[in-house]
Coordinates of N, CA and C in Angstrom, one line a residue:
K1 N -1.2 24.5 -4.1 CA 0.0 24.6 -5.1 C 0.3 23.0 -5.4
I2 N 0.0 22.6 -6.6 CA 0.3 21.6 -7.0 C 1.6 20.9 -6.9
F3 N 2.0 19.5 -6.5 CA 3.2 18.9 -6.4 C 3.9 19.8 -5.2
S4 N 3.3 20.0 -4.2 CA 4.1 20.9 -3.1 C 4.1 20.1 -1.8
R5 N 3.6 18.7 -1.8 CA 3.8 18.2 -0.3 C 5.1 17.4 -0.4
K6 N 6.1 17.7 0.3 CA 7.3 17.0 0.4 C 7.2 15.7 0.9
L7 N 7.9 14.8 0.1 CA 7.9 13.1 0.4 C 8.6 13.1 1.5
A8 N 10.0 13.5 1.7 CA 10.8 13.4 2.9 C 11.6 14.9 2.9
P9 N 11.2 15.8 3.6 CA 12.1 17.0 3.3 C 13.2 17.0 4.2
R10 N 13.5 16.4 5.2 CA 15.0 16.3 5.8 C 15.9 15.9 4.8
I11 N 15.5 14.9 4.3 CA 16.3 13.8 3.3 C 16.6 14.4 2.0
S12 N 15.4 14.6 1.3 CA 15.4 15.4 -0.2 C 14.3 16.0 -0.2
P13 N 14.6 17.4 -0.1 CA 13.6 18.6 0.0 C 12.9 18.9 -1.4
N14 N 13.7 18.4 -2.5 CA 12.9 18.6 -3.6 C 11.7 17.6 -4.2
K15 N 11.9 16.3 -3.4 CA 10.9 15.1 -3.6 C 9.6 15.6 -3.4
T16 N 8.5 15.6 -3.9 CA 7.4 15.4 -3.4 C 6.3 13.9 -3.7
I17 N 5.3 13.9 -2.6 CA 4.4 12.7 -2.5 C 4.0 12.8 -3.8
E18 N 3.5 13.8 -4.7 CA 2.8 13.6 -6.1 C 3.5 13.4 -7.0
G19 N 5.0 13.7 -7.1 CA 6.2 13.2 -7.9 C 6.1 11.8 -7.7
A20 N 6.1 11.5 -6.5 CA 6.7 9.9 -6.3 C 5.2 9.1 -6.7
I21 N 4.3 9.5 -6.5 CA 2.8 8.8 -6.8 C 2.9 8.7 -8.4
S22 N 3.0 9.8 -9.2 CA 2.9 9.8 -10.7 C 4.3 9.3 -11.2
G23 N 5.5 9.0 -10.8 CA 6.4 8.1 -11.0 C 6.3 6.6 -10.6
Y24 N 5.5 6.5 -9.5 CA 5.1 5.2 -9.3 C 4.0 4.5 -10.3
I25 N 3.0 5.6 -10.9 CA 1.8 4.9 -11.7 C 2.3 5.0 -13.0
M26 N 3.8 5.8 -13.5 CA 4.2 5.5 -15.0 C 5.1 4.4 -14.9
T27 N 5.8 4.1 -14.2 CA 6.6 3.1 -14.0 C 5.8 1.6 -13.9
W28 N 4.7 1.6 -13.3 CA 3.9 0.5 -13.2 C 3.3 0.0 -14.4
L29 N 3.1 1.1 -14.9 CA 2.3 1.1 -16.5 C 3.2 0.6 -17.6
I30 N 4.5 1.2 -17.6 CA 5.2 0.5 -18.5 C 5.6 -0.8 -18.1
L31 N 6.2 -1.1 -16.9 CA 6.6 -2.4 -16.5 C 5.3 -3.5 -17.0
F32 N 4.2 -3.3 -16.5 CA 3.2 -4.0 -16.8 C 3.1 -4.3 -18.5
L33 N 3.0 -3.3 -19.0 CA 3.0 -3.5 -20.5 C 4.4 -4.2 -21.2
I34 N 5.3 -3.9 -20.5 CA 6.6 -4.7 -20.9 C 6.3 -6.1 -20.7
F35 N 6.3 -6.5 -19.2 CA 6.3 -7.6 -19.0 C 4.5 -8.8 -19.9
Y36 N 3.5 -7.9 -20.0 CA 2.5 -8.4 -20.7 C 3.1 -8.9 -22.0
F37 N 3.5 -8.0 -22.7 CA 4.0 -8.3 -24.0 C 5.1 -8.9 -24.2
A38 N 6.1 -9.4 -23.5 CA 7.5 -9.7 -23.6 C 7.5 -11.2 -23.7
D39 N 8.6 -11.8 -24.4 CA 9.0 -13.5 -24.8 C 9.8 -13.5 -23.8
F40 N 9.8 -14.4 -22.9 CA 10.7 -14.3 -21.5 C 11.4 -15.8 -22.0
R41 N 11.6 -16.2 -23.2 CA 12.5 -17.4 -23.8 C 13.7 -16.7 -24.0
G42 N 14.6 -17.3 -23.1 CA 16.2 -17.0 -23.4 C 16.5 -15.6 -22.5
W43 N 15.8 -15.4 -21.4 CA 16.0 -14.3 -20.3 C 16.6 -15.3 -19.1
G44 N 16.3 -16.3 -19.0 CA 16.2 -17.3 -17.6 C 15.3 -17.1 -16.7
L45 N 14.1 -16.8 -17.5 CA 13.2 -16.3 -16.3 C 11.9 -17.5 -16.7
E46 N 12.1 -18.6 -17.5 CA 11.0 -19.4 -17.7 C 10.4 -20.1 -16.7
H47 N 11.3 -20.3 -15.3 CA 11.0 -21.1 -14.6 C 10.0 -19.9 -13.4
V48 N 10.3 -18.7 -13.8 CA 9.2 -17.9 -13.0 C 8.1 -17.5 -13.2
D49 N 6.7 -18.0 -12.1 CA 5.3 -17.8 -12.7 C 5.3 -16.4 -13.5
R50 N 4.5 -16.5 -14.7 CA 4.3 -15.3 -15.4 C 3.5 -14.2 -14.7
N51 N 2.7 -14.7 -13.8 CA 1.6 -13.7 -12.7 C 2.8 -13.0 -11.9
I52 N 3.6 -13.8 -11.5 CA 4.5 -12.8 -10.6 C 5.2 -11.7 -11.5
L53 N 5.6 -12.0 -12.7 CA 6.2 -11.1 -13.4 C 5.0 -9.7 -13.7
L54 N 4.1 -10.3 -14.2 CA 2.9 -9.4 -14.3 C 2.5 -8.4 -13.5
I55 N 2.4 -8.8 -11.9 CA 2.0 -8.6 -10.8 C 2.8 -7.8 -9.8
V56 N 3.5 -8.8 -9.5 CA 4.2 -8.4 -8.2 C 5.4 -7.5 -8.5
V57 N 6.2 -7.7 -9.3 CA 7.6 -6.8 -9.7 C 7.0 -5.5 -10.1
P58 N 6.2 -5.2 -11.0 CA 5.5 -3.8 -11.5 C 5.1 -3.4 -10.4
L59 N 4.3 -3.8 -9.3 CA 3.9 -3.3 -8.4 C 5.0 -2.9 -7.1
T60 N 6.1 -3.5 -7.0 CA 7.1 -3.5 -6.1 C 8.3 -2.5 -6.6
L61 N 8.4 -2.8 -7.8 CA 10.1 -2.2 -8.6 C 9.8 -0.5 -8.0
P62 N 8.8 -0.1 -8.4 CA 8.9 1.7 -8.4 C 9.0 1.9 -6.9
I63 N 8.3 0.9 -5.9 CA 8.7 1.4 -4.3 C 10.4 1.2 -4.3
V64 N 10.7 0.0 -4.4 CA 12.3 0.0 -4.3 C 13.1 1.1 -4.9
A65 N 12.6 1.4 -6.0 CA 13.2 2.8 -6.9 C 13.4 3.9 -6.0
I66 N 12.1 4.2 -5.5 CA 12.1 5.3 -4.5 C 12.8 5.1 -3.2
I67 N 12.9 4.1 -2.7 CA 13.6 3.9 -1.6 C 14.8 3.9 -1.8
G68 N 15.6 3.6 -3.0 CA 16.9 3.4 -3.1 C 17.1 5.2 -3.5
D69 N 16.3 5.9 -4.2 CA 16.4 7.3 -4.6 C 16.9 8.0 -3.3
L70 N 15.8 7.9 -2.0 CA 15.8 8.2 -0.9 C 17.1 7.9 0.1
S71 N 17.2 6.8 -0.2 CA 18.7 6.1 0.6 C 19.7 6.9 0.0
F72 N 19.9 7.3 -1.3 CA 21.3 7.8 -1.6 C 21.2 9.1 -1.2
S73 N 20.0 9.8 -1.5 CA 19.9 11.3 -0.7 C 20.5 11.1 0.6
W74 N 19.9 10.1 1.5 CA 20.1 10.3 2.8 C 21.8 10.2 3.1
I75 N 22.4 9.1 2.5 CA 23.9 9.0 2.3 C 24.6 10.5 1.9
K76 N 24.2 11.2 1.1 CA 24.8 12.3 0.7 C 24.6 13.5 2.0
R77 N 23.4 13.6 2.6 CA 23.2 14.0 3.7 C 24.0 13.9 5.2
F78 N 24.6 12.7 5.1 CA 25.0 12.3 6.2 C 26.4 12.5 5.8
V79 N 26.9 12.3 5.2 CA 28.5 12.7 4.7 C 28.7 14.2 4.2
K80 N 27.5 15.1 4.1 CA 27.7 16.3 3.7 C 28.0 16.8 2.9
I81 N 27.9 16.2 1.4 CA 28.1 16.5 0.1 C 26.8 17.0 -0.6
K82 N 26.8 17.6 -1.5 CA 25.6 17.8 -2.4 C 25.4 17.1 -3.6
D83 N 26.5 16.6 -4.4 CA 26.5 16.2 -5.4 C 27.8 14.6 -5.3
F84 N 27.5 13.4 -5.9 CA 28.4 12.6 -5.7 C 30.0 12.7 -6.5
S85 N 29.3 13.6 -7.7 CA 30.5 13.7 -8.5 C 30.1 15.4 -9.2
N86 N 30.6 15.9 -10.1 CA 30.5 16.8 -10.8 C 30.6 16.5 -12.2
I87 N 30.9 15.4 -12.8 CA 30.5 15.0 -14.3 C 29.6 15.6 -14.9
I88 N 28.4 15.4 -14.3 CA 27.3 16.4 -15.4 C 26.9 17.5 -14.0
P89 N 27.5 18.4 -14.6 CA 27.1 19.9 -13.3 C 25.6 20.0 -13.5
G90 N 25.2 20.3 -12.2 CA 23.7 20.6 -11.8 C 23.2 19.7 -11.7
H91 N 23.6 18.3 -12.1 CA 22.4 17.1 -12.0 C 23.3 16.3 -11.0
G92 N 24.0 16.5 -10.2 CA 24.7 15.4 -9.1 C 25.6 14.6 -9.6
G93 N 25.9 14.4 -10.7 CA 27.0 13.2 -11.2 C 26.2 11.8 -12.0
I94 N 26.9 11.0 -12.2 CA 26.4 10.0 -12.5 C 25.7 9.2 -12.1
L95 N 26.2 8.9 -10.8 CA 25.5 8.1 -9.6 C 24.4 8.8 -9.0
D96 N 24.0 10.0 -9.3 CA 22.8 10.9 -8.7 C 21.7 10.2 -9.8
R97 N 22.1 10.0 -11.2 CA 21.4 9.6 -12.1 C 20.8 8.3 -12.1
I98 N 21.5 7.4 -11.7 CA 21.4 6.0 -11.5 C 21.2 5.1 -10.0
D99 N 21.1 6.2 -9.2 CA 20.9 6.1 -7.7 C 19.6 4.7 -7.5
S100 N 18.4 5.4 -8.1 CA 17.3 4.4 -7.6 C 17.8 3.2 -8.9
V101 N 18.1 3.1 -9.8 CA 18.3 1.9 -10.6 C 19.3 1.2 -9.9
S102 N 20.1 1.4 -9.3 CA 21.2 0.6 -8.7 C 20.6 0.0 -7.8
L103 N 19.8 0.4 -6.8 CA 19.0 -0.8 -6.1 C 18.0 -1.6 -6.4
V104 N 17.3 -1.0 -7.5 CA 16.2 -2.0 -8.0 C 17.1 -3.2 -8.5
C105 N 18.4 -3.0 -9.5 CA 19.1 -3.8 -9.7 C 19.6 -5.0 -8.7
F106 N 20.2 -4.5 -7.9 CA 20.7 -5.2 -6.6 C 19.5 -6.1 -6.1
V107 N 18.4 -5.2 -5.9 CA 17.4 -6.3 -5.0 C 16.7 -7.1 -6.3
Y108 N 16.6 -7.3 -7.3 CA 15.9 -7.8 -8.3 C 16.8 -8.9 -8.9
L109 N 18.0 -9.0 -9.2 CA 19.2 -9.9 -9.0 C 19.0 -10.7 -8.1
T110 N 19.4 -10.3 -7.0 CA 19.3 -11.2 -5.6 C 18.1 -12.2 -5.7
I111 N 16.6 -11.5 -5.9 CA 15.4 -12.4 -5.8 C 15.8 -13.4 -6.9
F112 N 16.0 -13.0 -8.2 CA 15.6 -13.8 -9.3 C 17.1 -14.9 -9.2
I113 N 18.1 -14.7 -8.6 CA 19.2 -15.6 -8.2 C 18.6 -16.9 -7.4
F114 N 17.8 -16.2 -6.4 CA 17.4 -17.2 -5.4 C 16.0 -18.1 -5.7
V115 N 15.6 -17.6 -6.8 CA 13.9 -18.0 -7.0 C 14.1 -19.4 -7.5

């Protein structure tokens, strides 16, 4: 069965290793293309080496996103709730839609503040 190997079954039973890998590859590809063709003037990133933006960020950002998603799933399991809210029925609420993005924003804003 394709997409059947669970990534972290006790934390989030519906996430698979294959899904994480395909999400990682697609995110890496999209980020690489964005950073390759982007003009960074006015972003406040002129002092950051372009190779870091082309290599390090696309390789690490998907990992941070997966960790963020699993972390929020673990928090929900720990406090024994299914969804953070019922604003979007069946989808776990708004926070469940942006859980991985919130950790990515925190990590990368922290990194770029101190670089």
